[in-house]
Amino acid sequence: MKLYGRYLSPFVRRVAVSLNIMQTPFEQVVVAPFDEWEKAQSINPVVRIPALEIDNGEVIIDSTAILDHLDEVAGANSLLPQRGQPRREAMKLVATAVGAMEKTVSAVYEGRFHAPEKIEASWVERCENQALSALKALDVVASKTNGEGWLYGDKISQADISAVVALTFANIARPQMNASDQVPNLSKLAARLEATEAFQSTMP
Ligand SMILES: N[C@@H](CCC(=O)N[C@@H](CS)C(=O)NCC(=O)O)C(=O)O
């Protein structure tokens, strides 16, 4: 199995951490879509990462589709509840975390692709506030775990993985957001999980 992408991408990293937690061996193939258009395009027509090449040679694109496949294969060891209200609740937490990733990425791209005088500060501020709003919603959920449990259910789930990856990405890519200071409970969960091998081995 080959995972295409860089761990600085939170979408790639949440797949890598999930593979580690599922104890599924994989090879990382580093692809930087902004520097390697042709290589990235040959793997994913959208020219984005992540993509996952599975053992029969098929390539799955988009972290949500990749994780959906991994969960399907994992069956009872899936990182999300299989159906019904538990699945909807956990998926809502995951969507909140992924939303935080997307809005942090948008704030980063605005600075990366515009000359300083052309950066639209109100757009950057909106993106950062949306990312922080999402992280704070996860922090409220984390506050109920007493620093020990999980965001959903009684074992680690995709909600924990994506929430922690989203927070660490915000801290690295947008330190001026001061995200950690504003989400103390989620930060405790992040400190706990980032210390584990599954997360450590994917640190950007
Ligand atoms: N919805 C996609 C988002 C993937 C994404 O935006 N990846 C970024 C890296 S963080 C990328 O490849 N950006 C290159 C581009 O958009 O041109 C997913 O979940 O995989």
GROMACS .gro file of C-alpha atoms and ligand atoms in nm:
model
  224
    1MET     CA    1   0.000   0.000   0.000
    2LYS     CA    2   0.138   0.344  -0.093
    3LEU     CA    3   0.032   0.672   0.065
    4TYR     CA    4   0.110   0.968  -0.161
    5GLY     CA    5   0.165   1.302   0.008
    6ARG     CA    6   0.343   1.498   0.278
    7TYR     CA    7   0.263   1.491   0.648
    8LEU     CA    8   0.243   1.868   0.662
    9SER     CA    9  -0.093   1.816   0.489
   10PRO     CA   10  -0.345   1.740   0.765
   11PHE     CA   11  -0.548   1.535   0.517
   12VAL     CA   12  -0.249   1.313   0.444
   13ARG     CA   13  -0.153   1.296   0.809
   14ARG     CA   14  -0.496   1.180   0.930
   15VAL     CA   15  -0.479   0.894   0.682
   16ALA     CA   16  -0.123   0.803   0.791
   17VAL     CA   17  -0.216   0.807   1.161
   18SER     CA   18  -0.527   0.597   1.087
   19LEU     CA   19  -0.318   0.339   0.898
   20ASN     CA   20  -0.076   0.324   1.194
   21ILE     CA   21  -0.357   0.279   1.444
   22MET     CA   22  -0.511   0.008   1.227
   23GLN     CA   23  -0.163  -0.151   1.212
   24THR     CA   24  -0.177  -0.149   0.833
   25PRO     CA   25   0.173  -0.125   0.686
   26PHE     CA   26   0.224   0.133   0.411
   27GLU     CA   27   0.497   0.309   0.222
   28GLN     CA   28   0.489   0.689   0.210
   29VAL     CA   29   0.565   0.839  -0.132
   30VAL     CA   30   0.641   1.207  -0.085
   31VAL     CA   31   0.458   1.428  -0.335
   32ALA     CA   32   0.443   1.807  -0.311
   33PRO     CA   33   0.157   1.917  -0.541
   34PHE     CA   34   0.271   2.279  -0.562
   35ASP     CA   35   0.624   2.182  -0.670
   36GLU     CA   36   0.553   1.861  -0.862
   37TRP     CA   37   0.247   1.919  -1.083
   38GLU     CA   38   0.306   1.628  -1.321
   39LYS     CA   39   0.386   1.376  -1.051
   40ALA     CA   40   0.081   1.481  -0.847
   41GLN     CA   41  -0.144   1.487  -1.155
   42SER     CA   42  -0.034   1.138  -1.259
   43ILE     CA   43  -0.164   1.010  -0.925
   44ASN     CA   44  -0.469   1.233  -0.877
   45PRO     CA   45  -0.637   1.429  -1.160
   46VAL     CA   46  -0.731   1.698  -0.908
   47VAL     CA   47  -0.353   1.745  -0.843
   48ARG     CA   48  -0.394   1.714  -0.467
   49ILE     CA   49  -0.278   1.491  -0.188
   50PRO     CA   50  -0.349   1.244  -0.030
   51ALA     CA   51  -0.397   0.947  -0.259
   52LEU     CA   52  -0.373   0.583  -0.152
   53GLU     CA   53  -0.265   0.306  -0.387
   54ILE     CA   54  -0.409  -0.018  -0.257
   55ASP     CA   55  -0.261  -0.362  -0.316
   56ASN     CA   56  -0.455  -0.434  -0.639
   57GLY     CA   57  -0.314  -0.114  -0.792
   58GLU     CA   58  -0.630   0.099  -0.759
   59VAL     CA   59  -0.571   0.456  -0.645
   60ILE     CA   60  -0.820   0.613  -0.405
   61ILE     CA   61  -0.822   0.994  -0.384
   62ASP     CA   62  -0.943   1.229  -0.108
   63SER     CA   63  -0.888   1.152   0.259
   64THR     CA   64  -1.258   1.093   0.329
   65ALA     CA   65  -1.287   0.834   0.050
   66ILE     CA   66  -0.959   0.672   0.160
   67LEU     CA   67  -1.072   0.646   0.523
   68ASP     CA   68  -1.411   0.515   0.412
   69HIS     CA   69  -1.232   0.234   0.228
   70LEU     CA   70  -1.002   0.157   0.524
   71ASP     CA   71  -1.301   0.143   0.759
   72GLU     CA   72  -1.489  -0.086   0.523
   73VAL     CA   73  -1.194  -0.327   0.510
   74ALA     CA   74  -1.142  -0.305   0.889
   75GLY     CA   75  -1.499  -0.416   0.965
   76ALA     CA   76  -1.535  -0.434   1.344
   77ASN     CA   77  -1.203  -0.248   1.387
   78SER     CA   78  -1.334   0.048   1.189
   79LEU     CA   79  -1.245   0.391   1.330
   80LEU     CA   80  -1.609   0.502   1.311
   81PRO     CA   81  -1.931   0.344   1.433
   82GLN     CA   82  -2.086   0.147   1.148
   83ARG     CA   83  -2.433   0.298   1.129
   84GLY     CA   84  -2.718   0.500   1.273
   85GLN     CA   85  -2.701   0.779   1.529
   86PRO     CA   86  -2.358   0.680   1.669
   87ARG     CA   87  -2.214   0.706   1.319
   88ARG     CA   88  -2.383   1.041   1.255
   89GLU     CA   89  -2.256   1.183   1.585
   90ALA     CA   90  -1.898   1.069   1.530
   91MET     CA   91  -1.908   1.188   1.167
   92LYS     CA   92  -2.019   1.531   1.283
   93LEU     CA   93  -1.709   1.556   1.503
   94VAL     CA   94  -1.492   1.441   1.212
   95ALA     CA   95  -1.656   1.696   0.980
   96THR     CA   96  -1.591   1.967   1.239
   97ALA     CA   97  -1.223   1.871   1.253
   98VAL     CA   98  -1.193   1.850   0.874
   99GLY     CA   99  -1.364   2.189   0.847
  100ALA     CA  100  -1.097   2.332   1.080
  101MET     CA  101  -0.829   2.184   0.853
  102GLU     CA  102  -0.990   2.327   0.539
  103LYS     CA  103  -1.027   2.677   0.681
  104THR     CA  104  -0.670   2.679   0.818
  105VAL     CA  105  -0.546   2.567   0.476
  106SER     CA  106  -0.747   2.850   0.311
  107ALA     CA  107  -0.586   3.107   0.545
  108VAL     CA  108  -0.240   2.967   0.460
  109TYR     CA  109  -0.305   2.970   0.082
  110GLU     CA  110  -0.423   3.333   0.086
  111GLY     CA  111  -0.082   3.437   0.220
  112ARG     CA  112   0.110   3.199  -0.001
  113PHE     CA  113  -0.043   3.303  -0.333
  114HIS     CA  114  -0.087   3.676  -0.296
  115ALA     CA  115   0.165   3.956  -0.272
  116PRO     CA  116   0.147   4.107   0.080
  117GLU     CA  117  -0.049   4.413  -0.043
  118LYS     CA  118  -0.305   4.187  -0.215
  119ILE     CA  119  -0.384   3.966   0.082
  120GLU     CA  120  -0.751   4.005   0.175
  121ALA     CA  121  -0.719   4.041   0.552
  122SER     CA  122  -1.094   4.010   0.613
  123TRP     CA  123  -1.098   3.673   0.432
  124VAL     CA  124  -0.797   3.545   0.628
  125GLU     CA  125  -0.961   3.659   0.951
  126ARG     CA  126  -1.287   3.485   0.858
  127CYS     CA  127  -1.104   3.160   0.773
  128GLU     CA  128  -0.908   3.171   1.100
  129ASN     CA  129  -1.223   3.243   1.300
  130GLN     CA  130  -1.406   2.955   1.132
  131ALA     CA  131  -1.116   2.721   1.208
  132LEU     CA  132  -1.104   2.841   1.569
  133SER     CA  133  -1.482   2.810   1.603
  134ALA     CA  134  -1.459   2.447   1.489
  135LEU     CA  135  -1.168   2.372   1.724
  136LYS     CA  136  -1.355   2.534   2.015
  137ALA     CA  137  -1.659   2.315   1.946
  138LEU     CA  138  -1.430   2.011   1.969
  139ASP     CA  139  -1.280   2.156   2.287
  140VAL     CA  140  -1.624   2.157   2.450
  141VAL     CA  141  -1.657   1.787   2.368
  142ALA     CA  142  -1.302   1.723   2.493
  143SER     CA  143  -1.383   1.903   2.822
  144LYS     CA  144  -1.621   1.615   2.906
  145THR     CA  145  -1.345   1.354   2.885
  146ASN     CA  146  -1.151   1.468   3.196
  147GLY     CA  147  -0.830   1.449   2.994
  148GLU     CA  148  -0.855   1.070   2.975
  149GLY     CA  149  -1.131   0.950   2.748
  150TRP     CA  150  -1.219   0.992   2.383
  151LEU     CA  151  -1.424   1.242   2.189
  152TYR     CA  152  -1.667   0.970   2.093
  153GLY     CA  153  -1.724   0.624   2.241
  154ASP     CA  154  -1.486   0.418   2.454
  155LYS     CA  155  -1.192   0.381   2.217
  156ILE     CA  156  -0.995   0.602   1.983
  157SER     CA  157  -1.195   0.698   1.676
  158GLN     CA  158  -1.151   0.907   1.363
  159ALA     CA  159  -1.294   1.197   1.563
  160ASP     CA  160  -0.988   1.194   1.796
  161ILE     CA  161  -0.741   1.146   1.512
  162SER     CA  162  -0.880   1.423   1.292
  163ALA     CA  163  -0.933   1.666   1.582
  164VAL     CA  164  -0.575   1.627   1.707
  165VAL     CA  165  -0.429   1.647   1.354
  166ALA     CA  166  -0.636   1.963   1.290
  167LEU     CA  167  -0.509   2.130   1.608
  168THR     CA  168  -0.144   2.039   1.549
  169PHE     CA  169  -0.172   2.163   1.190
  170ALA     CA  170  -0.318   2.496   1.307
  171ASN     CA  171  -0.033   2.531   1.559
  172ILE     CA  172   0.232   2.463   1.295
  173ALA     CA  173   0.086   2.636   0.989
  174ARG     CA  174  -0.086   2.931   1.156
  175PRO     CA  175   0.088   2.996   1.491
  176GLN     CA  176  -0.057   3.349   1.496
  177MET     CA  177  -0.400   3.190   1.556
  178ASN     CA  178  -0.281   3.087   1.905
  179ALA     CA  179  -0.513   2.791   1.872
  180SER     CA  180  -0.376   2.587   2.163
  181ASP     CA  181  -0.433   2.869   2.413
  182GLN     CA  182  -0.799   2.873   2.319
  183VAL     CA  183  -0.866   2.500   2.335
  184PRO     CA  184  -0.709   2.371   2.659
  185ASN     CA  185  -0.906   2.048   2.671
  186LEU     CA  186  -0.841   1.952   2.311
  187SER     CA  187  -0.476   2.044   2.373
  188LYS     CA  188  -0.463   1.787   2.655
  189LEU     CA  189  -0.596   1.518   2.422
  190ALA     CA  190  -0.343   1.630   2.159
  191ALA     CA  191  -0.053   1.610   2.406
  192ARG     CA  192  -0.160   1.258   2.498
  193LEU     CA  193  -0.197   1.134   2.141
  194GLU     CA  194   0.095   1.322   1.983
  195ALA     CA  195   0.322   1.137   2.230
  196THR     CA  196   0.222   0.798   2.085
  197GLU     CA  197   0.416   0.623   1.809
  198ALA     CA  198   0.121   0.632   1.567
  199PHE     CA  199   0.126   1.013   1.575
  200GLN     CA  200   0.499   1.070   1.641
  201SER     CA  201   0.602   0.879   1.332
  202THR     CA  202   0.392   1.114   1.116
  203MET     CA  203   0.500   1.444   1.272
  204PRO     CA  204   0.556   1.695   0.988
  205LIG     N1  205  -1.075   1.714   0.044
  205LIG     C1  206  -0.937   1.676   0.021
  205LIG     C2  207  -0.846   1.796   0.043
  205LIG     C3  208  -0.704   1.766   0.000
  205LIG     C4  209  -0.618   1.893  -0.010
  205LIG     O1  210  -0.670   2.005  -0.020
  205LIG     N2  211  -0.486   1.871  -0.008
  205LIG     C5  212  -0.396   1.983  -0.022
  205LIG     C6  213  -0.276   1.967   0.070
  205LIG     S1  214  -0.318   2.013   0.234
  205LIG     C7  215  -0.345   1.989  -0.164
  205LIG     O2  216  -0.312   1.890  -0.221
  205LIG     N3  217  -0.340   2.111  -0.219
  205LIG     C8  218  -0.293   2.137  -0.351
  205LIG     C9  219  -0.390   2.222  -0.427
  205LIG     O3  220  -0.505   2.239  -0.381
  205LIG     O4  221  -0.351   2.274  -0.530
  205LIG    C10  222  -0.901   1.560   0.112
  205LIG     O5  223  -0.965   1.544   0.217
  205LIG     O6  224  -0.811   1.480   0.078
   0.00000   0.00000   0.00000
